[in-house]
Short mmCIF file of C-alpha atoms and ligand atoms in Angstrom, two decimals:
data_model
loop_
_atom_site.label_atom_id
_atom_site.label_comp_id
_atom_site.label_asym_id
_atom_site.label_seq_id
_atom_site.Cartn_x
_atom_site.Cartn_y
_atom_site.Cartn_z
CA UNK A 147 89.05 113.59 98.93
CA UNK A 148 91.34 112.08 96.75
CA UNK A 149 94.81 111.12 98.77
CA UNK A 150 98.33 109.65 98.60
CA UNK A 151 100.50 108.46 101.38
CA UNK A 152 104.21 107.63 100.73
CA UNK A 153 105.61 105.24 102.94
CA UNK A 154 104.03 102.20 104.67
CA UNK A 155 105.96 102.48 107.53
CA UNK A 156 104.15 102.65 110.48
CA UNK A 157 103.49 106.23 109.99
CA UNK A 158 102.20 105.83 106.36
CA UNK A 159 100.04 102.59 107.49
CA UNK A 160 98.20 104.90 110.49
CA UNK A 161 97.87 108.02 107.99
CA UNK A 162 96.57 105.93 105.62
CA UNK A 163 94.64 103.64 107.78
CA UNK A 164 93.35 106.98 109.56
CA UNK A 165 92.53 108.94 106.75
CA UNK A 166 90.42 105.67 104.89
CA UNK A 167 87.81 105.95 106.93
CA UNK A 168 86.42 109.27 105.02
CA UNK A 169 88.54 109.34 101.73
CA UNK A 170 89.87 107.73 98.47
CA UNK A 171 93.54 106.65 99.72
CA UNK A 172 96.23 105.07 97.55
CA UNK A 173 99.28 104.30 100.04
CA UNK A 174 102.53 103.47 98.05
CA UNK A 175 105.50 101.64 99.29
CA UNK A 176 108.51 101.06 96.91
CA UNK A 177 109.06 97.94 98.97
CA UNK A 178 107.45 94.43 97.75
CA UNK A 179 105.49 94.59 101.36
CA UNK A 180 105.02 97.80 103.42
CA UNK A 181 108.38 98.89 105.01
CA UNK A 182 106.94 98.50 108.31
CA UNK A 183 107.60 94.63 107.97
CA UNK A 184 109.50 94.79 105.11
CA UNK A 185 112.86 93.24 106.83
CA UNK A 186 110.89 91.09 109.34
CA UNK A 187 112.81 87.51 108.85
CA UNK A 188 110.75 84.02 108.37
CA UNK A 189 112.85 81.36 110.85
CA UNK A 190 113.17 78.22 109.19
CA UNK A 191 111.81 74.89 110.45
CA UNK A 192 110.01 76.98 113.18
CA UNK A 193 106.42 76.02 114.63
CA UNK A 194 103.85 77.77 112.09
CA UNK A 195 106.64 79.50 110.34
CA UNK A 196 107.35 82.12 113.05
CA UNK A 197 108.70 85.32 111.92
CA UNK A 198 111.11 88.02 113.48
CA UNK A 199 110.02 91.46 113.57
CA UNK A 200 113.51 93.54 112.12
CA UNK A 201 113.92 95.87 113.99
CA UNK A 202 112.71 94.44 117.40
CA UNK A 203 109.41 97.07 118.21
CA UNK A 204 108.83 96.73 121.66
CA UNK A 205 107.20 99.65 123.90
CA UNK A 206 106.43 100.86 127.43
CA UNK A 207 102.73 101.95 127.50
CA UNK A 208 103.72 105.08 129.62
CA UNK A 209 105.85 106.57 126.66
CA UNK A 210 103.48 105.47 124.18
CA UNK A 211 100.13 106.71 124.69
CA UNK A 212 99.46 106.98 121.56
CA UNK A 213 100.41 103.50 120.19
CA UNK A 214 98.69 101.39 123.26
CA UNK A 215 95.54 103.45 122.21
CA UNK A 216 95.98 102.41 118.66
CA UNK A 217 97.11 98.28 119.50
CA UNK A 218 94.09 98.63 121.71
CA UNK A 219 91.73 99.98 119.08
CA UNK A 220 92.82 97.68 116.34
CA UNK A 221 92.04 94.50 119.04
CA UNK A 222 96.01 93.71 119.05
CA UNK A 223 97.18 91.48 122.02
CA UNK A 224 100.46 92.40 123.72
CA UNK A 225 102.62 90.61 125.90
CA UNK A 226 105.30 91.96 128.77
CA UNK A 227 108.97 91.39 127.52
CA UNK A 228 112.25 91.34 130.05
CA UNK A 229 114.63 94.26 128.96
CA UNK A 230 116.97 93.65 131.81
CA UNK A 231 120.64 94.46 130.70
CA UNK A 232 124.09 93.41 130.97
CA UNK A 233 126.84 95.69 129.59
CA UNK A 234 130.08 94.45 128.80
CA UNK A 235 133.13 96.04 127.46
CA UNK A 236 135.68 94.80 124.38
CA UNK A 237 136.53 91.82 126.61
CA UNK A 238 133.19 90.77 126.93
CA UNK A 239 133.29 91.06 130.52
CA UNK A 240 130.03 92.37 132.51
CA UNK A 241 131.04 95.79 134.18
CA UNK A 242 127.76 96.36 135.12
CA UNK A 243 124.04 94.60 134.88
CA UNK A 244 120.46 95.01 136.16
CA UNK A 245 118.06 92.30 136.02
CA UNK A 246 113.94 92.99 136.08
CA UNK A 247 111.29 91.48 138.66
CA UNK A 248 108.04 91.67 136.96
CA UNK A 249 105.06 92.17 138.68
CA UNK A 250 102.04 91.92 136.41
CA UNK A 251 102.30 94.99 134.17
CA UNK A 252 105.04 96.57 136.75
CA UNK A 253 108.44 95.30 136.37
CA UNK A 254 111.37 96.44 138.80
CA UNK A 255 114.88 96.99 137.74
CA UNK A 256 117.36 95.99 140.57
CA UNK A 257 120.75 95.03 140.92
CA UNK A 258 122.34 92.26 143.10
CA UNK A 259 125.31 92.91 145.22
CA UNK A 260 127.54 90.76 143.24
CA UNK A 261 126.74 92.84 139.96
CA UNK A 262 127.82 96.03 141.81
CA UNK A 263 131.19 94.51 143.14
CA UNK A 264 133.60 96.56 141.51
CA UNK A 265 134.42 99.99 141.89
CA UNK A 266 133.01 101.03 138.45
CA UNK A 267 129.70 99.32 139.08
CA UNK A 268 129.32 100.77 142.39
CA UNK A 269 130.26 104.50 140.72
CA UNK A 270 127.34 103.52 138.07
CA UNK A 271 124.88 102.69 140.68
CA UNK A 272 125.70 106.35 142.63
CA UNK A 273 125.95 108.05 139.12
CA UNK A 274 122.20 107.18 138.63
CA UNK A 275 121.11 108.07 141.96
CA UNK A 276 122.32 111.40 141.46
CA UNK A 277 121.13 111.58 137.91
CA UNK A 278 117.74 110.88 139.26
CA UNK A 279 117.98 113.33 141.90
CA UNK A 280 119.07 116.17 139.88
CA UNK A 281 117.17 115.31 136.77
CA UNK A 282 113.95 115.20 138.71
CA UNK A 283 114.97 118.28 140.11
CA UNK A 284 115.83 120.18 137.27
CA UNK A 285 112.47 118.64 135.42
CA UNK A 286 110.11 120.21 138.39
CA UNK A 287 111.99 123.53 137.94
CA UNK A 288 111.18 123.61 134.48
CA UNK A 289 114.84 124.03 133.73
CA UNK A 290 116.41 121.79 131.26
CA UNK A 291 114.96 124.56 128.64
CA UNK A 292 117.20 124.12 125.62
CA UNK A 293 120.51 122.01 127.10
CA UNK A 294 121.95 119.14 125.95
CA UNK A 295 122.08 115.73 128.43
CA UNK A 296 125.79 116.17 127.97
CA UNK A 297 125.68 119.88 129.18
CA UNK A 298 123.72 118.71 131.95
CA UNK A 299 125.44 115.65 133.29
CA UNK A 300 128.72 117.94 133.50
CA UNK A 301 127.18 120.96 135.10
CA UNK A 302 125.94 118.67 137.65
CA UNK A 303 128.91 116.60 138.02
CA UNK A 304 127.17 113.49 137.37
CA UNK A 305 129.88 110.90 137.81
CA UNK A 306 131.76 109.83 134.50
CA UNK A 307 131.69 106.16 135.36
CA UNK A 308 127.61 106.21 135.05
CA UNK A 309 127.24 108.56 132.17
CA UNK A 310 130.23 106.90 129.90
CA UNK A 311 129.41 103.72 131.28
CA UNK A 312 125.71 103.63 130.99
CA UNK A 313 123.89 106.50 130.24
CA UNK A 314 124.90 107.55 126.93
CA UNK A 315 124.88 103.57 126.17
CA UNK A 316 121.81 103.77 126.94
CA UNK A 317 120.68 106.81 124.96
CA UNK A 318 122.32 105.28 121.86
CA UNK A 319 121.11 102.04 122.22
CA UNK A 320 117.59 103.44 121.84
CA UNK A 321 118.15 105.99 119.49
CA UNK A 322 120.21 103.67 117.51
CA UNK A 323 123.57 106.51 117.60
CA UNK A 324 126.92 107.09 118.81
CA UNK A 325 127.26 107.96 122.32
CA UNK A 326 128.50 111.60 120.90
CA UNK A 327 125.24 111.86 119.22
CA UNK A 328 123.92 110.90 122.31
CA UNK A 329 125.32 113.64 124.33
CA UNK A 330 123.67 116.04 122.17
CA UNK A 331 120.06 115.20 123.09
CA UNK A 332 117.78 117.31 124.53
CA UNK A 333 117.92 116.85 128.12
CA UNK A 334 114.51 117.12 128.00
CA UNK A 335 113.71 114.74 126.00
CA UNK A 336 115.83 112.46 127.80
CA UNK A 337 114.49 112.72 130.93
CA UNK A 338 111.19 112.98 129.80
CA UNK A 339 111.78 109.65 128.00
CA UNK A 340 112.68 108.16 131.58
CA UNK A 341 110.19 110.17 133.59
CA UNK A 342 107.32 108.24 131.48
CA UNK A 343 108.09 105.18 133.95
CA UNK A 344 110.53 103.07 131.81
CA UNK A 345 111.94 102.25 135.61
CA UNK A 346 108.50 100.89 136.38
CA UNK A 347 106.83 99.64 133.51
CA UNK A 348 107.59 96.12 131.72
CA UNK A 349 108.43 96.69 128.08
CA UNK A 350 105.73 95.33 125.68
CA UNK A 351 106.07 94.02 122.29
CA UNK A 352 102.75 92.69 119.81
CA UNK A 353 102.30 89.53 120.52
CA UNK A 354 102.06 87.83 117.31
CA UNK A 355 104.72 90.76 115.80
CA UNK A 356 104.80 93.81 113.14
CA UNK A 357 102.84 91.00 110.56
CA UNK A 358 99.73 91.42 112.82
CA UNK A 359 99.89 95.05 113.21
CA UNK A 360 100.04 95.99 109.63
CA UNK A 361 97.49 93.26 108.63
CA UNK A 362 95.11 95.07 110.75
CA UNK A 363 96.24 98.65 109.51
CA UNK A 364 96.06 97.27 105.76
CA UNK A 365 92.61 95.92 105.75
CA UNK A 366 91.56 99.52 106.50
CA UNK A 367 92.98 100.98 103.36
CA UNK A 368 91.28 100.85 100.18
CA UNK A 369 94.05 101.17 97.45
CA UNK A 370 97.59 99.81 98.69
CA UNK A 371 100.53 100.03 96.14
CA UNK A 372 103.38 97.97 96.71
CA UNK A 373 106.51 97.51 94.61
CA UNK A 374 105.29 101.51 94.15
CA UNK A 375 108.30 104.02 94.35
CA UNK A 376 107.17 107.52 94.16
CA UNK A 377 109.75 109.47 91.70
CA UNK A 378 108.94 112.64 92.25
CA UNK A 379 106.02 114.99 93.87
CA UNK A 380 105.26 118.45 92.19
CA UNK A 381 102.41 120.90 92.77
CA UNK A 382 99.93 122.28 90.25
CA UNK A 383 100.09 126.14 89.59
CA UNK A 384 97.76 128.26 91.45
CA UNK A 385 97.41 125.72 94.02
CA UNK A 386 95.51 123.20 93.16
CA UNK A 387 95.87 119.43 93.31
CA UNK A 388 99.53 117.56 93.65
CA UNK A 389 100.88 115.05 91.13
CA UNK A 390 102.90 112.18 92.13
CA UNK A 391 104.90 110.39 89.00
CA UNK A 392 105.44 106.95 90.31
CA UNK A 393 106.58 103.75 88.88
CA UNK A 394 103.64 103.06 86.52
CA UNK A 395 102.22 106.41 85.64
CA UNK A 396 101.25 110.11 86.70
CA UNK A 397 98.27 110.85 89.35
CA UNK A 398 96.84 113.70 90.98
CA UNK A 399 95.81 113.88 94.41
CA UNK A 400 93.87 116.77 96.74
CA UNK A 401 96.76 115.96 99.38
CA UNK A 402 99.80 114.13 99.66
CA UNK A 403 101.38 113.05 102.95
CA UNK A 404 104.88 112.08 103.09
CA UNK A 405 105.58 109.37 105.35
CA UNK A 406 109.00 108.64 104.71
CA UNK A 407 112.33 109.62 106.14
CA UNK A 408 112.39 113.95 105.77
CA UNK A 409 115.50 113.26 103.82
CA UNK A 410 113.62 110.96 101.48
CA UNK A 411 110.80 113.46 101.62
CA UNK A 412 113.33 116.49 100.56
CA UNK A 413 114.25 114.40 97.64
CA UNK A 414 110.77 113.87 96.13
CA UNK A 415 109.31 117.21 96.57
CA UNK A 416 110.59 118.65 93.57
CA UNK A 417 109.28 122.22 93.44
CA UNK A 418 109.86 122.82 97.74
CA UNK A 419 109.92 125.99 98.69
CA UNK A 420 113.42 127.17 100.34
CA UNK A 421 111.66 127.21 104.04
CA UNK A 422 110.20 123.53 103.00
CA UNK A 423 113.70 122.67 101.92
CA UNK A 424 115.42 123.98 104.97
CA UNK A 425 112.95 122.19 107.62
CA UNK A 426 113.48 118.89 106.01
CA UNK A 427 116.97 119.07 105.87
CA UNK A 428 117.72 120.03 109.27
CA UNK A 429 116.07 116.19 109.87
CA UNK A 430 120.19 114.74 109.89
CA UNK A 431 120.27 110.57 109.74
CA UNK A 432 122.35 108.24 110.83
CA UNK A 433 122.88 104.76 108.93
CA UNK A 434 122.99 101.21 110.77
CA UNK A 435 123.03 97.78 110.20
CA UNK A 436 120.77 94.55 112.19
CA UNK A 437 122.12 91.47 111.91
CA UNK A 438 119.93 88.33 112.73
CA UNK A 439 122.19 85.28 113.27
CA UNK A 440 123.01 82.40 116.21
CA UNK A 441 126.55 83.40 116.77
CA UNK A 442 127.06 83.23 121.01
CA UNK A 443 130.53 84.98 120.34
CA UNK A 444 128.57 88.51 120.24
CA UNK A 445 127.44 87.58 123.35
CA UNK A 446 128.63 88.33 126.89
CA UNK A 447 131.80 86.04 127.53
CA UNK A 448 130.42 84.18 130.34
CA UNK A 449 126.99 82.68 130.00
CA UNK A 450 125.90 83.86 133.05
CA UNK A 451 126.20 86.91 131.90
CA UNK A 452 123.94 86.77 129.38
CA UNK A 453 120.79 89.40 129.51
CA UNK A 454 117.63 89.88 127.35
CA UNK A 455 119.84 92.63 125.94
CA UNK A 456 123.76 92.73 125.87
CA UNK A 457 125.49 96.00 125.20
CA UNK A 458 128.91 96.51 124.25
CA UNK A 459 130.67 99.79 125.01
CA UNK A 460 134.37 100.08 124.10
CA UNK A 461 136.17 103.13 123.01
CA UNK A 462 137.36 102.18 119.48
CA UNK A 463 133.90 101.75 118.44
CA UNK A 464 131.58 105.34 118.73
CA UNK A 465 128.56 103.56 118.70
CA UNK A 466 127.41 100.52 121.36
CA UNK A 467 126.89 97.17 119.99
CA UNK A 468 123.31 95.82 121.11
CA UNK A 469 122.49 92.01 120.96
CA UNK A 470 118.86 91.12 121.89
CA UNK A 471 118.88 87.20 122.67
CA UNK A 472 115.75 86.51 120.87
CA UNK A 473 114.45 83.36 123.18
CA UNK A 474 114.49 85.87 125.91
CA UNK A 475 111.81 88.69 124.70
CA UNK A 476 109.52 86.36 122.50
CA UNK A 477 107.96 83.85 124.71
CA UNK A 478 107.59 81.50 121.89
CA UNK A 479 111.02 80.88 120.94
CA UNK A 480 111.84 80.16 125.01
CA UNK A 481 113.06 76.68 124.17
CA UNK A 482 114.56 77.28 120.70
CA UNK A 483 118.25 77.29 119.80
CA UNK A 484 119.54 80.52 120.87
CA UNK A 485 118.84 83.30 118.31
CA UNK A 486 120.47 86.52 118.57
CA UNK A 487 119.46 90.24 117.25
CA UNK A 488 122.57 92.21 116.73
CA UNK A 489 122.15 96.25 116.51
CA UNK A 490 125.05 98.21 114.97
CA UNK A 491 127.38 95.45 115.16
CA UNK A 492 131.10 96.10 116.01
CA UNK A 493 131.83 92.32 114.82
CA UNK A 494 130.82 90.30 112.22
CA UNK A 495 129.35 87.12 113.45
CA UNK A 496 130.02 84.09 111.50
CA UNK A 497 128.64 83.51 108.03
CA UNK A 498 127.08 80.15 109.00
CA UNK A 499 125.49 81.87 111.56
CA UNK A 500 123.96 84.77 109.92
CA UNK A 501 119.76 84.50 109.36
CA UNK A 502 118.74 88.05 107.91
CA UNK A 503 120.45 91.38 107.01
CA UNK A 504 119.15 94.94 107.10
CA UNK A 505 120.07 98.38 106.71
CA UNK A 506 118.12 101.20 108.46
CA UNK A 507 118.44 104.69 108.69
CA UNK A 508 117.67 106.95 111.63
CA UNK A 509 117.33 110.32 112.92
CA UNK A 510 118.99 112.48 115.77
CA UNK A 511 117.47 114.44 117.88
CA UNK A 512 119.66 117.33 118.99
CA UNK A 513 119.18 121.10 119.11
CA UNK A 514 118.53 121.44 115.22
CA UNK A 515 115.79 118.94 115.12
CA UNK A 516 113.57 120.85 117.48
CA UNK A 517 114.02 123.68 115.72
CA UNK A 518 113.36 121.81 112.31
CA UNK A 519 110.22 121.11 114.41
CA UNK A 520 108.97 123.80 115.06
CA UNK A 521 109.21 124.93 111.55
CA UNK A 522 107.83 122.18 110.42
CA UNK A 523 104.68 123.06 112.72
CA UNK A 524 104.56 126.34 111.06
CA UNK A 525 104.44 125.23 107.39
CA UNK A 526 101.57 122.54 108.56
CA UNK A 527 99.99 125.47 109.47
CA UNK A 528 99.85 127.53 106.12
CA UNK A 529 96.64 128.18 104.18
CA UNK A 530 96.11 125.86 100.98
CA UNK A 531 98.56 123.60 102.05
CA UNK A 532 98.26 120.41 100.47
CA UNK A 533 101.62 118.36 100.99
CA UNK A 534 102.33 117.09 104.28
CA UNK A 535 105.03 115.18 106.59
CA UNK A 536 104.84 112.37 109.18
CA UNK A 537 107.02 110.20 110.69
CA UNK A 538 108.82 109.36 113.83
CA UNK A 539 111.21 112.22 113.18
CA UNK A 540 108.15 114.52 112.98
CA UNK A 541 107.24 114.89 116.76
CA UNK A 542 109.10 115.48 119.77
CA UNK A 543 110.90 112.82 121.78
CA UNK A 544 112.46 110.18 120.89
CA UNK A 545 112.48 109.23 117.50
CA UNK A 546 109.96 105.71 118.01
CA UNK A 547 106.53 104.57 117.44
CA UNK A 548 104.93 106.51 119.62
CA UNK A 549 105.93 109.79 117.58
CA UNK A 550 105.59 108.08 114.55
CA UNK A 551 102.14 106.93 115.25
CA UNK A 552 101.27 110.67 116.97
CA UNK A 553 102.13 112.60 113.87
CA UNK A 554 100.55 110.40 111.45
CA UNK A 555 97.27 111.00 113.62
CA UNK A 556 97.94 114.29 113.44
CA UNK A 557 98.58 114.87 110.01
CA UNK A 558 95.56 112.96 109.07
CA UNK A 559 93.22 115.21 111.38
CA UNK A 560 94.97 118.46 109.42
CA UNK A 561 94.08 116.91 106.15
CA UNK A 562 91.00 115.92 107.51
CA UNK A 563 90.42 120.01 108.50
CA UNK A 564 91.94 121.24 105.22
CA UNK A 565 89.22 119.52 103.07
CA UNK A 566 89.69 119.28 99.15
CA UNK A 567 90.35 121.04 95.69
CA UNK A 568 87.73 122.22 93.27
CA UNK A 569 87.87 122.68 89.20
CA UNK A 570 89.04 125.69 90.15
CA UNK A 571 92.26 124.73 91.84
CA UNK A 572 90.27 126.47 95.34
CA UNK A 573 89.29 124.85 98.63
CA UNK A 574 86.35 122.78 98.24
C1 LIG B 897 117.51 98.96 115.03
C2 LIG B 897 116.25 99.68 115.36
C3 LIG B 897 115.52 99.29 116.47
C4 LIG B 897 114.35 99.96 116.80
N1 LIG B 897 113.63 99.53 117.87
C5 LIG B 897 112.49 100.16 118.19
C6 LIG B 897 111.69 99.71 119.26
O1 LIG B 897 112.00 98.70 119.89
N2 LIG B 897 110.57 100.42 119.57
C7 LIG B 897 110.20 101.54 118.88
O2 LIG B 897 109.19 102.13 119.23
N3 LIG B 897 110.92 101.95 117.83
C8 LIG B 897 112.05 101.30 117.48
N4 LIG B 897 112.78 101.74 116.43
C9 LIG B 897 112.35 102.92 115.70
C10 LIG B 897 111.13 102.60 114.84
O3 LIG B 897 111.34 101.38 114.16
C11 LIG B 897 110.95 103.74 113.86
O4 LIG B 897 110.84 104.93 114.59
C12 LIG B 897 109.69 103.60 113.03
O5 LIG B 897 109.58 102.33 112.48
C13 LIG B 897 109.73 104.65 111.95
O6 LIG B 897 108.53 104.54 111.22
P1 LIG B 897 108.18 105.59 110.09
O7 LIG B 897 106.89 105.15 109.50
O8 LIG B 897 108.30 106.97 110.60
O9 LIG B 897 109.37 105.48 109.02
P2 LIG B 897 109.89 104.27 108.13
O10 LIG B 897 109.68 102.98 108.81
O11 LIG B 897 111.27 104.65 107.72
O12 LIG B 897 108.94 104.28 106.87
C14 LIG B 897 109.21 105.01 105.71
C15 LIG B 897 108.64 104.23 104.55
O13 LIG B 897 108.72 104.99 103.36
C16 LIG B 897 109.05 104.12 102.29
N5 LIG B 897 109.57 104.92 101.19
C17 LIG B 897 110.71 105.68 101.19
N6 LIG B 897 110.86 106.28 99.99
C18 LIG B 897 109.80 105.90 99.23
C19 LIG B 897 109.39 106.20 97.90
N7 LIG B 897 110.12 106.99 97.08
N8 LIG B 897 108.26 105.66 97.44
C20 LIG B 897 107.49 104.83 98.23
N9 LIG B 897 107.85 104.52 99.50
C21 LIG B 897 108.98 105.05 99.99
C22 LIG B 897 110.06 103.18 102.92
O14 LIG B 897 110.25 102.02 102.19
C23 LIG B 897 109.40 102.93 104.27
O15 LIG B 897 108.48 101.88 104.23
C24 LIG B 897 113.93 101.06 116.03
C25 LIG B 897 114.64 101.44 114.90
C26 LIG B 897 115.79 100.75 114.55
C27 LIG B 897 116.53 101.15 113.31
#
């Protein structure tokens, strides 16, 4: 068969990758390099030229099935990274921090009496001990059905120092959000995120970054178009093949798979039907900035404070600041000037200091994404379908790798089922 992919992010780069092994597949990216590395920053003056994967893509094997398989498969090493955390608030004093003792592949969060000193820390540490309790609870009784984790910290009085204080944090710091978006996630998904042994498990990252995973993924595909934005994506009558206008000229494909945002995808489907339309934009985004620079003023006010990541709650801002200090989660830059990774930034950090710049997009996950789900299931499931979507909004959990990875897989092994388009506009 004769197929396009849109998107090299991850998802487009597996899909493509996936679906290369048995077809003709063009992948095009309107980026100059596939979007997956696309803001990845080169550090000056470093040994070998060392680059900086933008966004940071680090992983816990027991959320990301999917994604170890795939690293594992593709022969790409890995190395543990420390994700211990200090939180601080507008004063850029610690309220609370846990450190990591790694173990081989097990790490163990702890705190140390002097971290829980005040009353607040010591209300965080009994917060999460009930959290646990209940959530575990709740998760073996099958009922956290369709309520939110804000629904469910209040009905079980979860204290408000813990969820305030870290949870939510938490939640948006990983879903890159405001802590009100963050309220309105699935509890579900939530706990399932934590029940997959992120309390347990070092975090990984690729060791030699994002550059060495889509090098691998990009020697699999036959036909990669960069510089390549699609324009628009319209089906033949009588449903046959699909014609993608892009920047230098018209082509017709058996299949294409989206693998961009669903908002981008919404945008390029020009003829989608009004349950097509409605799935895709029930995907809602949220914009962010990254900021790579060396400024220490984003980080916690004492040195000693410092973590592998430093997040900054304070009420006039609705989203956490997150700074990851570089040095500290890739082993090669251990003994380099500090180097900071700053995640919706609250502050600007000074223009001297600034390396690299990106904007990202991203999408919540809240009661009218699982629906959107769901539909989206159903219309993978039609007859004669021939346009399809991946992406890490397209599978449940957190919106991440793993889910980006899982639905490209599955996408591909629809396609793969569907089969092609004869002269006469039928299956083949
Ligand atoms: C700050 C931040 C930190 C993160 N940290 C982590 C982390 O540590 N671990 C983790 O697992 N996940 C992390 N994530 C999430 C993860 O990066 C994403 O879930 C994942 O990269 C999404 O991949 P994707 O392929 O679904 O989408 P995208 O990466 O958005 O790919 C979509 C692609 O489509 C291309 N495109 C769009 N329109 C067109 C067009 N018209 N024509 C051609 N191409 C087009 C885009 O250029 C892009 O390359 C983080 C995200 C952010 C923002």
């Amino acid at each position: 068969m004769n197929i396009a992919v849109i998107g090299g992010g991850i998802a487009g780069l597996v899909a493509a990758w996936q679906l290369s092994r048995r077809h003709a597949v063009t992948l095009f990216e309107r980026h100059a390099v596939p979007g997956f590395v696309a803001s990845s920053v080169a550090l000056d003056g470093s040994a070998a030229g060392l680059r900086i994967d933008v966004p940071l893509r680090v992983f816990y094997p027991g959320y990301y099935p999917t994604l170890t398989r795939l690293y594992a498969e593709l022969g790409i090493p890995t190395e543990p990274v420390d994700y211990a955390t200090t939180f601080t608030g507008a004063d850029g004093r610690a309220y609370f921090r846990w450190r990591n003792a790694s173990l081989g592949g097990w790490s163990l969060p702890y705190v140390l009496p002097r971290d829980v000193g005040s009353v607040r820390a010591w209300h965080i540490v009994q917060g999460a001990l009930r959290f646990h309790a209940r959530a575990c609870a709740a998760q073996a009784a099958g009922d956290l059905g369709g309520v939110s984790i804000g629904d469910f910290v209040a009905a079980e009085r979860v204290a408000p120092d813990f969820v305030d204080g870290l949870l939510l944090p938490a939640i948006a710091t990983i879903g890159t959000c405001s802590t009100t978006d963050a309220r309105a996630y699935p509890a579900a998904v939530v706990v399932g995120y934590a029940a997959a042994g992120v309390a347990r498990q070092s975090v990984h990252r690729a060791r030699d970054g994002a550059d060495a995973v889509a090098a691998k993924l990009l020697a699999g595909i036959a036909r990669v178009q960069c510089s390549a934005g699609v324009a628009a994506v319209r089906r033949q009558a009588g449903g046959g093949r699909v014609v993608l206008q892009h920047a230098t000229g018209v082509e017709a494909f058996d299949h294409v798979v989206f693998a961009t945002q669903a908002n981008q995808a919404l945008a390029l489907l020009a003829d989608a039907a009004p349950d097509e339309a409605a799935a895709l934009a029930a995907f809602r985004y949220r914009r962010l900035e990254v900021l790579m620079h060396r400024d220490t003023a984003l980080m916690p006010a004492r040195r000693a404070d410092w973590s592998p990541v430093n997040a900054r709650v304070c009420a006039e801002h609705a989203q956490p600041e997150s700074t990851i200090w570089i040095n500290r989660v890739q082993p090669a830059l251990r003994h380099a000037a500090p180097l900071f990774q700053t995640v919706m930034p609250q502050r600007w950090p000074r223009d001297d200091s600034v390396i690299g710049h990106a904007g990202f997009e991203r999408p919540l996950v809240d009661a009218g994404s699982a629906a959107a789900l769901a539909a989206l299931q159903r219309l993978h499931a039609q007859a004669e379908r021939r346009v399809w979507w991946c992406g890490s909004y397209a599978e449940a959990g957190v919106p991440l790798l793993e889910s980006a990875v899982r639905s490209a897989l599955a996408v591909a092994a629809r396609v793969e089922a569907r089969g092609g388009v004869g002269e006469d506009g039928r299956a083949a």
